[in-house]
Structure formats: C-alpha cells, structure tokens
XYZ file of C-alpha atoms in Angstrom:
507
model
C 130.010 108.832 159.521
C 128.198 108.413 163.031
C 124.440 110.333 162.948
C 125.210 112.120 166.324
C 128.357 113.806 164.717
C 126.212 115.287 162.124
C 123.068 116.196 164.190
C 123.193 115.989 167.778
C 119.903 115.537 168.796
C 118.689 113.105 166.398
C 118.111 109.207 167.028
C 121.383 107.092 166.018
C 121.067 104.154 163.526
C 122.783 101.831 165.510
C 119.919 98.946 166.165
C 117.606 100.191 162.908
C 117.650 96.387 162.022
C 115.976 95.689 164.914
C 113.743 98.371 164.941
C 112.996 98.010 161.184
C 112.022 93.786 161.801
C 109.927 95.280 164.326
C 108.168 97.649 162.050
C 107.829 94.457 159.404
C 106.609 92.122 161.957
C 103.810 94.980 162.528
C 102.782 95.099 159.104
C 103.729 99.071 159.429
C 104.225 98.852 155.648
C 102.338 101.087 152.840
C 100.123 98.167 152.154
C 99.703 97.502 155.528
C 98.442 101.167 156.755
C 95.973 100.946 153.764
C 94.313 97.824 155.089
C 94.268 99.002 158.551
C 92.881 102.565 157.799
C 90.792 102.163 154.450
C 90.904 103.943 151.858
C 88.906 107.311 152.847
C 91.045 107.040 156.653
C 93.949 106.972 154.839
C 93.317 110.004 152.039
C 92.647 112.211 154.911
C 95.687 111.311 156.457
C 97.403 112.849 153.388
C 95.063 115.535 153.716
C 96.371 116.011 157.369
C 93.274 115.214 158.440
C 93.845 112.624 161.612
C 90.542 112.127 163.047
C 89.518 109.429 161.053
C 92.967 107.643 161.467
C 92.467 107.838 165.125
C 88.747 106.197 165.356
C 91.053 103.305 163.186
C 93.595 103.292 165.549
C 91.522 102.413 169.069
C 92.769 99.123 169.471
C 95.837 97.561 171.362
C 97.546 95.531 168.029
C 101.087 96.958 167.076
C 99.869 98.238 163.860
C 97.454 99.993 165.816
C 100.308 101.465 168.567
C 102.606 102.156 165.767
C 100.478 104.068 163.616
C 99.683 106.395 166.601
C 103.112 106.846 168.102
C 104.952 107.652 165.148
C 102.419 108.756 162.259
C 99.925 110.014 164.632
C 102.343 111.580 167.200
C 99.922 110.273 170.231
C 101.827 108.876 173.228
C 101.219 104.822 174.141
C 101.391 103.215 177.463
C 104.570 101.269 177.826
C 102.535 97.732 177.852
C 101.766 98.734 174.422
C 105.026 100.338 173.202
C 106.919 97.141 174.367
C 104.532 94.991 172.731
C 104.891 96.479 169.273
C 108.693 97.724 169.505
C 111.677 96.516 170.908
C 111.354 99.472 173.442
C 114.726 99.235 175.265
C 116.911 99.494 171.683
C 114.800 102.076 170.079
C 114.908 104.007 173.700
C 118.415 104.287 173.621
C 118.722 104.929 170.156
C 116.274 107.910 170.956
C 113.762 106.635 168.407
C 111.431 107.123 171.448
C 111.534 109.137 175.149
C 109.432 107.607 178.008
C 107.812 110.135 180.430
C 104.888 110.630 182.891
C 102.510 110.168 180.432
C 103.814 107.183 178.441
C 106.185 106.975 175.352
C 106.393 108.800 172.477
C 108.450 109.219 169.451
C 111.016 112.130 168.925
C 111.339 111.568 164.917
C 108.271 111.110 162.692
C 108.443 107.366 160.561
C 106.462 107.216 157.499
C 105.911 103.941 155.564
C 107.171 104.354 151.617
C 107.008 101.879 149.122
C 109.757 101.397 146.778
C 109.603 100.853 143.136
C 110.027 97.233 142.915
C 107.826 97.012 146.040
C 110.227 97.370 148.723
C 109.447 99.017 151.933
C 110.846 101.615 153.490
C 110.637 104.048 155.582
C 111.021 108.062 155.546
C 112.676 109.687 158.930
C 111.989 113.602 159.018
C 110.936 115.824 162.070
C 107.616 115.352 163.956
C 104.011 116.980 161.487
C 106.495 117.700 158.892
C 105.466 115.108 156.266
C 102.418 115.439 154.154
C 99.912 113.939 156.467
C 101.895 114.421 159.510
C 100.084 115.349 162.580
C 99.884 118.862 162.633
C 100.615 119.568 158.673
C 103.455 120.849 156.928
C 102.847 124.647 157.807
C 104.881 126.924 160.074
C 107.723 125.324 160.107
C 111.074 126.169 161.815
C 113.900 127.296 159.575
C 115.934 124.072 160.384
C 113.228 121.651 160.354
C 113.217 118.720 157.971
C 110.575 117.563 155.895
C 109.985 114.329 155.056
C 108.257 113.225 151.402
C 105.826 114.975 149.552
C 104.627 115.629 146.593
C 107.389 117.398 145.232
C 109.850 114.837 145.921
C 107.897 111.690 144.984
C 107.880 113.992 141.374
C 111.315 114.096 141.268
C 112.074 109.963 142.287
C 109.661 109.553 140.129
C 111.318 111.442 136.254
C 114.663 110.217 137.160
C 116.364 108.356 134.826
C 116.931 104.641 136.898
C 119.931 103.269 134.184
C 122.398 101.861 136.999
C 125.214 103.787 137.387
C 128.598 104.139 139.100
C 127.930 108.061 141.109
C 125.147 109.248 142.323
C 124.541 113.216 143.984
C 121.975 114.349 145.610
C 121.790 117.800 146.503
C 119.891 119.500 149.415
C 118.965 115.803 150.643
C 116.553 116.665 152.928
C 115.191 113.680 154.840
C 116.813 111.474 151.680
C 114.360 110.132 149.878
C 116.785 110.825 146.171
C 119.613 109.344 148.131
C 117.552 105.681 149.080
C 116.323 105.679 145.548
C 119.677 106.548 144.022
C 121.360 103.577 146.560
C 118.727 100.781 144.269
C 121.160 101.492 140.739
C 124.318 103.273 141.996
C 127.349 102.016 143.636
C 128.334 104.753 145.385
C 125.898 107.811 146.691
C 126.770 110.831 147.861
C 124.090 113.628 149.622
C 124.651 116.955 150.601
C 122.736 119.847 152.433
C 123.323 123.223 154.126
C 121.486 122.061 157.134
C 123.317 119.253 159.210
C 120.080 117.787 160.950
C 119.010 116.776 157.170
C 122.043 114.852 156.990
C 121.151 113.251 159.749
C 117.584 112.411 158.767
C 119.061 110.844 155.553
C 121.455 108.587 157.731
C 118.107 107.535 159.459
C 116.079 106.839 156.185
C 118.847 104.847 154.795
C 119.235 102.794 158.051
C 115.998 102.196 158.702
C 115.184 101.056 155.022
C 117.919 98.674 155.067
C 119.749 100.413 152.008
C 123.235 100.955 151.559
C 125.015 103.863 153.703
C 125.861 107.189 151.883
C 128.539 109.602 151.822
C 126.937 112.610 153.430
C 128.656 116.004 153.536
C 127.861 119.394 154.774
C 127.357 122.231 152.569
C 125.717 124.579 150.069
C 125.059 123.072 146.442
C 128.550 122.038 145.114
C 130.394 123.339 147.849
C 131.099 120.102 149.747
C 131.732 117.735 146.016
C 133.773 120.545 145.121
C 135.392 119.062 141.296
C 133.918 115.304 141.954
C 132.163 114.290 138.683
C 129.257 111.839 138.546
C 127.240 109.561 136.222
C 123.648 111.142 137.998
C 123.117 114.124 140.050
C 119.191 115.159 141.282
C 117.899 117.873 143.362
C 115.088 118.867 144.743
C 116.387 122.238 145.789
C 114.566 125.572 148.026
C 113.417 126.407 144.988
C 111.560 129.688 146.506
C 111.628 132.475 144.964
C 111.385 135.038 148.349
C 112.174 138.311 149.720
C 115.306 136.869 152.106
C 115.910 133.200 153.064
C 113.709 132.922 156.291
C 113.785 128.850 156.290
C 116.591 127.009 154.747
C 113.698 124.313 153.895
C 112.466 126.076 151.210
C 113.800 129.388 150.540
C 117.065 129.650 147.918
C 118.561 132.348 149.751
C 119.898 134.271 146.409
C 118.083 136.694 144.693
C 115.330 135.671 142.377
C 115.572 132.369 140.410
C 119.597 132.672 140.739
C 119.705 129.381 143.154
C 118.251 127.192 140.184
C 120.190 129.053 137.440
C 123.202 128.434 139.502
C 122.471 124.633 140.183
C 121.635 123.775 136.566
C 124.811 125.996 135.385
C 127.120 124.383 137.623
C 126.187 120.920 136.878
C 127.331 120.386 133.470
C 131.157 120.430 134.554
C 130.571 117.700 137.212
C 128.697 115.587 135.068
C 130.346 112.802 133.682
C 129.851 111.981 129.868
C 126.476 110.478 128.766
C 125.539 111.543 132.663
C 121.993 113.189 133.760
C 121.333 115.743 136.175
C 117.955 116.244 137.123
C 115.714 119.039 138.679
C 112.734 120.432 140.128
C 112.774 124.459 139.768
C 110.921 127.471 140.024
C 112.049 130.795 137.719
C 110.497 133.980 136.552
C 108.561 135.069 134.342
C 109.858 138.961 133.694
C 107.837 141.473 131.848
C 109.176 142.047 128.382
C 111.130 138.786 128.386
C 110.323 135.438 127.308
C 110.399 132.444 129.792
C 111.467 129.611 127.333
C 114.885 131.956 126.622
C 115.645 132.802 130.031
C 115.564 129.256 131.074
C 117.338 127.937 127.967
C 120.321 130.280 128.736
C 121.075 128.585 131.855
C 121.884 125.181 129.889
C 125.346 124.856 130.383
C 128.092 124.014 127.470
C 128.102 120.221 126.469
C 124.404 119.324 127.539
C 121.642 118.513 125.991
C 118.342 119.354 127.758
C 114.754 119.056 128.743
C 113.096 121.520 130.157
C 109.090 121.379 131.386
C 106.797 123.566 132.599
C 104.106 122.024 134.588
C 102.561 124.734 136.142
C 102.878 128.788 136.712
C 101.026 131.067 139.013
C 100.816 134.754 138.874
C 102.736 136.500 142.146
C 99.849 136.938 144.087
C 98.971 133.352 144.069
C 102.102 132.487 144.662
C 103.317 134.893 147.394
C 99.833 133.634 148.750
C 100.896 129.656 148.786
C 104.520 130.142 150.073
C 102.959 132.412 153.195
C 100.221 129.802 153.889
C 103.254 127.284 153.790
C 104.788 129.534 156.203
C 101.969 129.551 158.541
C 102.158 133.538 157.955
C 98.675 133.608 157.286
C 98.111 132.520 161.376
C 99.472 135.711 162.371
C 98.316 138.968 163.588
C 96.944 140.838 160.278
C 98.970 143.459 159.980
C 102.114 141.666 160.046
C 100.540 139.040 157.347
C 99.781 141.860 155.349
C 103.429 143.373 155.950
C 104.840 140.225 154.658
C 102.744 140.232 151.858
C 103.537 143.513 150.959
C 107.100 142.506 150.910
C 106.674 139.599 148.263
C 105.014 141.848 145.850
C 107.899 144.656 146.604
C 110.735 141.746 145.525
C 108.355 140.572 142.686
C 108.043 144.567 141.889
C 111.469 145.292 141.946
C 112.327 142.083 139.647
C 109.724 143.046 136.869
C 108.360 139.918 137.913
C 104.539 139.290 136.810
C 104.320 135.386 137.154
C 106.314 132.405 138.354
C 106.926 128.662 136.466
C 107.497 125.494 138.066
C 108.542 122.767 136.400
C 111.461 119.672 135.585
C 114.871 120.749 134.311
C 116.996 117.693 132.932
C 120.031 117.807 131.552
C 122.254 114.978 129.785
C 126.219 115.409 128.845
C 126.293 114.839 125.313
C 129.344 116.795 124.025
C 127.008 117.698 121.216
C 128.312 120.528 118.858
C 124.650 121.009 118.291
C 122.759 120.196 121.771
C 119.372 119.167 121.636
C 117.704 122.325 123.605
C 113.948 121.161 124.262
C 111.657 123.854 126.404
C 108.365 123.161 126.230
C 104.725 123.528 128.830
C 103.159 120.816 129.340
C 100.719 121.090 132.120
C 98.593 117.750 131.559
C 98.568 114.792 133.257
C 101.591 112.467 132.552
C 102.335 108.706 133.921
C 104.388 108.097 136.465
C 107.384 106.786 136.704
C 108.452 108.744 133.437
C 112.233 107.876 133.994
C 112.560 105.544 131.152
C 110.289 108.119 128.863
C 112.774 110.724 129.820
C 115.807 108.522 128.896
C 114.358 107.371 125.482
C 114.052 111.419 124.857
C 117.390 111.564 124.846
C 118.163 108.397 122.750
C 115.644 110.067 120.220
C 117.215 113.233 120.224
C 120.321 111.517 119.713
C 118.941 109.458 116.501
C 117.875 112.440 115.216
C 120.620 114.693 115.533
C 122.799 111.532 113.645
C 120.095 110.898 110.533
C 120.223 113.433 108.056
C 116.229 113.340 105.910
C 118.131 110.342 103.294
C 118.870 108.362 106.805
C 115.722 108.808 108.029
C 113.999 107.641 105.042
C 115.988 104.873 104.707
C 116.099 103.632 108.188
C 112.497 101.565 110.080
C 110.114 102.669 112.215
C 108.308 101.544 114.586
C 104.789 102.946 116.199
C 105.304 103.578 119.834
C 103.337 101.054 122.343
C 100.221 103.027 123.608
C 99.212 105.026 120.516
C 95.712 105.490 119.694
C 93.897 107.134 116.900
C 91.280 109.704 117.164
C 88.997 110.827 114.013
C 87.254 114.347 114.509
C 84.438 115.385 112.631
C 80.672 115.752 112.514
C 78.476 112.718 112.811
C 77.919 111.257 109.315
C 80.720 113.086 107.769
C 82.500 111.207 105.401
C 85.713 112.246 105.729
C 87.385 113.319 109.245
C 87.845 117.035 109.573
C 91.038 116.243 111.462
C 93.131 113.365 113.051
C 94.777 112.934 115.931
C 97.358 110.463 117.333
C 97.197 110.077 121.067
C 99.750 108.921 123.581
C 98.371 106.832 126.756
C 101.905 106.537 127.755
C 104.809 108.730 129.030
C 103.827 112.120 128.516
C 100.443 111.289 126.941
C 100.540 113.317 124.318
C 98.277 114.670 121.926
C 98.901 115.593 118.242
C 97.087 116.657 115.157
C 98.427 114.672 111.679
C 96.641 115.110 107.881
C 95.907 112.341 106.388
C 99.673 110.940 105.144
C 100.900 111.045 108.613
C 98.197 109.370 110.310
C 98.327 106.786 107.247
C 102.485 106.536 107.589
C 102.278 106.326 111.357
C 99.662 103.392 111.320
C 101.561 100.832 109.328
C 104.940 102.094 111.126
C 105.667 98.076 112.099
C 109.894 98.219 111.321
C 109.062 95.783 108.273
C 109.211 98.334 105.857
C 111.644 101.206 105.053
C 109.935 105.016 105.986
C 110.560 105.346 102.342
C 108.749 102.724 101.058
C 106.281 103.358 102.916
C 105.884 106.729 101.714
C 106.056 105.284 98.400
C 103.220 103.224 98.572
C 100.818 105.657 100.695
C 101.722 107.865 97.539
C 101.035 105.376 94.697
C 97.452 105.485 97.021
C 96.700 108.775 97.051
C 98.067 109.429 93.406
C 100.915 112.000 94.582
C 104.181 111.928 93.159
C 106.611 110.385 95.330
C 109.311 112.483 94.769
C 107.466 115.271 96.206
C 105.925 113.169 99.024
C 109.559 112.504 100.305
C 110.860 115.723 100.096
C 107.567 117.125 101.868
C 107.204 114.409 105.004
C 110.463 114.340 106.877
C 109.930 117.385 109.236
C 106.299 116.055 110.125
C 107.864 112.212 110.477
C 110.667 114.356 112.579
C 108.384 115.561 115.092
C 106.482 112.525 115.684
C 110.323 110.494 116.372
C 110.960 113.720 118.850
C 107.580 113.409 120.803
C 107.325 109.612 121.190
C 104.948 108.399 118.727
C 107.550 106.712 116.470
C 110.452 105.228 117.221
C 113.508 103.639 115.665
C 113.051 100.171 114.467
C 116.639 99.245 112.700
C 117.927 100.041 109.396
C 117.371 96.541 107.144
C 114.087 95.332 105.196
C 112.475 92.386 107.145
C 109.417 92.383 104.511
C-alpha cells in the first residue's frame, strides 16, 4: 500500500534506498551523531536543547548538513544539500522542498540503533521527537511523534521469541512495527490517524526493513477476528477530560481505553502468544488499584502487571497540560483547563494515577498466573527475555506440586549477590539479603536456611537433599525442614533468583 494513499502530504518511499546509502555514507548513524556532537552536545539534544548541537554543526561535511536539515530543522544551501544527499530523488520524494532561502526537510529523520546494532532511522513530523527542534510540546491533534521514552520502554520489555504475527496498535511513527519486522514474518500496524500510517511506511523504508500491513482504524477495529502470536501497544494512554489530540488522549472515559485494549486482546491472541502494554489507570478512593487492574485480565491469560510510577492528579493534570503547551497560554484559560482535569478526576473519585507495563500471555490455564505488583526501581534494559522466563517460571510452578519441587534441581540465577546486614563486629548477621543485578534487580530478605539453600543451588543436587543436609547442619529435623521451606523456595523460583535446573542427580 502506496504512502500517498494513506497520507497525502507525506514524503513517498519510493527511492529510500538511495536516500538511506546516502544517510550511511554520511555516517548519520547513532554512533556517528555521538562522535560528531560529544557527549554533553548530544544530551542536550535530548534535552531539546539545540544550541550546543549547532556550534557542532558549523562546518560544510554531510554529517554536518544532515544533522542540521533534518535533526536541527535549519535550512542548507543547495551546494551543501547536494553534496550530502542525493537532492533530486529525495526532492521528488518530498523528503525535502527547495525555496528562496535554501532546502529544507518536510519530515523530521532521527538516527536509532537497533538491537543487534543495526541502524535505522525514525520518520515522524518536524520538533516532534524527543530532542527535536522545538520540543515535543503543543502539538497538533494529528501530529506524529516520533520515539521517546515511552516507546523505547515498550521495544525494550517485549518478548523478542520469533514469531509468525505480529500487531501493533496505535503505530505511531512505527518504531513496534520495525522492531516486530527483526522476529516476525508477517507485521501488521494500525492507528486512528492515517498520517501515522504513513510515518510507519517511512520508518520501515528508510530502515531497510520489511514492509507492513498497515490499516486504518481504532484498536481492533481494522484486525477485526485476526489472531496473532504477539500484539504491543503503546496506546493514548491519557487519562483526560475529552480527546483534544488523538496523540495522546484515549478518547473514552477514564482508564476505559486500556481496560478495553487489554480485555480485547486475549481472544486475538493465539495460544502461548503475548500481548504487551504500556498503560495508565486510576487509582479510585475506596478501591484498591492491584484489583481494578487485575479484573481487566481477560479469560485464558496469564499476566504481569507493573507499576512503575503514580502521580497524584495535580501532578499529573500538571504534566499532560505542560505536554500540551497549555501552560503557554493566557492564564485564565490555563487555569480553566486545569480546573477541568480536577472536575473529571472529581467526578471519577479519582485521587491518583499509575503508570506502568501490562503483559499478558495465552496460557489456557484453569488457574492463570495473575502477578500485580509496584516496582518503581531501576530495572535493565532489554527485559524481554526476563519477562519471557516469568512466564516459563510461572508455568513450572503452576505444574510442580511441593513433592515435585523438592525432588526436581535448582539452579541459582546468573547475577545474584549476597548481602549480610548487621552491626560492625556482630557475629551473626541481623538479616540477609539476596540481590538481583539482573532483570528486575531485585531485592529480597531470606533467614538463614534460604540464604544457605540458595547458595549451593548448582542443579547437582536435588532441593531435597539439599535441605537435608543444611538440616543435618543446623540440627533440625528434616521432616519439618521440608514441610516448612517450599513456599519461601516458591517465591525465590517466582522472582528470579532460582531457577529450574532438571529433574536427575548429577552428584
């Protein structure tokens, strides 16, 4: 499907390869703007601070031209632009428009490296990605953004298995889709506004990944009974008084966009399939967060569910305004829009909003693994493979009964520490605590037995043995000892720190 029938307007892919060698040639790469820039240059850039990106862009090279002309939004003499670009192709593909005062670019084209190092590039409209020229405030209702923080989050949890389907939902600029075209074999994006359709055509081209199947529409609308192995979204997640800009703003009342995304999902999800969120929902007065959002797990699917952050509604009536450039208009209007937040928040019972990941796998359990939790620390990214081997643990455990468990090996997860608290001198530890340094990076307090069991957890011996012996140590019966440790060796399987080794003596 041809760009210009989706967005008129928009630059058509139809000489991205040569634009794209061009861009190579330049060294207009992630790597390569680091080098040019430095490091400071190049964190104000992502700051939308240009200056100092300028005073490193005053040269002729076409590193230097490109920088300003597409990340920089300045216009370039010709001489220049034909000297870094292959300025008749990318003129009539509209990547560019010459006028009185020299050329300039109509789309904004922002370097992204790929996971395995490959480079590609993000299309979106001109200052709307983080660092773009004039920021990623007061926008347009049918602008398109291109990457940011939120939806580097998102690439970065999903689950990278390959796959046969892929959906992404509200595409945007399509940074899921050209991650999703690396493991699936075919991709499919959606979104309400056409133009985003058409910025996702552009990414793709431009990147040199595979094309998508790109449909109009609102959330499963377009798919309508199409099942798949992966579905993501990065949705408008905002929860606002009306739907002002399509960007951003759900457009239902409340948090009923995100129930109604994660609800839907499960019936287009194929078996063993994951769909995967970002999402913002409520926090009502009198009702507890963890049981609103676990209702919305549809039939059939385990799930995931983290809260990273939450803000209480004047903080976050305050951030979606600023976002809105409300805050540059005349005061009593601001305060009129304001006003109105609270009044929706108000009328909702709504004291505080959570943001956080929502990820669901289609287990046909009779029993599904429901697993809401906050966890606002820091946490390594990618976590895609930590999420996945969630679910395989959840699986083991809901499939090994306490005998099983005993019975079966274990293995201490790579990246475990020990910590010993206490006072200086002490002779004995007033508590321990094992500490992740991977995935999650969690933190847990264990007595003695677990911190014992956990450190000679090498898959040579049974978890029963094991027990066995630490018992015959610490002169404890045994019997007692086993019936007493499964739900603490439980809970260190479910958060990471042990893991599955195989079921036979090696030792």
């Amino acid at each position: 499907m041809s760009t210009t029938s989706l967005a008129a307007g928009l630059p058509v892919p139809d000489q991205s390869d040569r634009l794209r060698d061009a861009l190579l040639a330049a060294d207009f790469t992630a790597d390569g703007l680091l080098e040019l820039l430095g490091a400071p240059a190049y964190a104000a850039l992502a700051r939308s601070e240009t200056v100092p990106a300028l005073r490193a862009t005053r040269g002729d090279s076409p590193l230097e031209t490109l920088v300003r002309l597409f990340l920089l939004q300045r216009t370039v003499t010709p001489e220049q632009a034909r000297a870094a670009l292959p300025l008749d192709a990318v003129l009539a593909d509209g990547w560019v428009v010459e006028g009185r005062t020299g050329v300039r670019a109509t789309v904004d084209v922002r370097p992204y490296g790929g996971p395995e190092g490959q480079d590609w590039f993000i299309v979106s409209d001109l200052g709307c990605a983080v660092g773009g020229a004039s920021g990623a405030t007061g926008h347009d209702e049918g602008v398109v953004l291109g990457v940011g923080g939120a939806s580097t989050t998102l690439a970065g949890i999903t689950v990278r298995t390959a796959v046969s389907s892929a959906l992404d939902i509200g595409t945007g600029s399509g940074i899921q889709a050209l991650h999703a075209t690396q493991h699936a074999t075919r991709v499919t994006a959606t979104d309400l506004n056409p133009r985003a359709l058409g910025f996702t055509a552009l990414t793709l081209a431009l990147s040199g990944a595979p094309a998508a199947d790109l449909r109009e529409g609102s959330l499963f609308a377009p798919v309508e009974s199409e099942t798949y192995d992966l579905i993501v979204s990065n949705p408008p997640f905002v929860i606002s008084p009306g739907a002002r800009l399509t960007y951003r703003d759900g457009g239902m009342g409340g948090d009923d966009l995100c129930r109604s995304l994660v609800q839907q999902s499960g019936e287009r999800l194929n078996d063993g399939g994951f769909a995967q969120f970002l999402a913002n929902w409520q926090h009502v007065e009198g009702e507890d967060w963890q049981e609103r959002v676990r209702s919305w797990v549809p039939r059939g699917c385990d799930a995931w569910i983290v809260q990273r952050e939450v803000q209480d509604v004047t903080q976050y009536a305050e951030l979606w305004l600023r976002d809105g450039g409300d805050h540059r208009t005349a005061p009593g209007e601001y305060a009129a829009r304001y006003e109105a937040w609270l009044d929706e928040f108000e009328a909702r019972r709504t004291k505080a909003v959570g943001f956080g990941w929502i990820t669901l796998r289609r287990s046909g359990a009779l029993q599904p693994s429901i697993v809401v939790e906050e966890w606002p620390h820091p946490v390594e990214q990618p976590l895609g493979e930590a999420v996945r081997a969630h679910f395989a643990r959840q699986d083991y455990l809901r499939t090994h009964d306490d005998a099983a468990l005993l019975a079966d090996h274990l293995v201490l997860a790579d990246g475990v520490v020990q910590e010993q608290v206490g006072m200086p001198g002490a002779e004995d530890p007033e508590h321990v605590v094992l500490r992740q340094n991977r995935g999650m990076r969690r933190a847990t307090k264990v007595d003695t037995v677990a911190a014992g069991f956990a450190g000679v957890c090498d898959g040579s011996l049974s978890a029963g043995r094991i027990l066995d012996a630490i018992a015959q140590l610490v002169g404890e019966d045994p019997v007692a000892l086993r019936d007493r440790t499964p739900a603490a060796i439980r809970l260190l399987v479910q958060e990471g720190f042990l893991e599955p080794g195989g079921s036979a003596d090696r030792g």
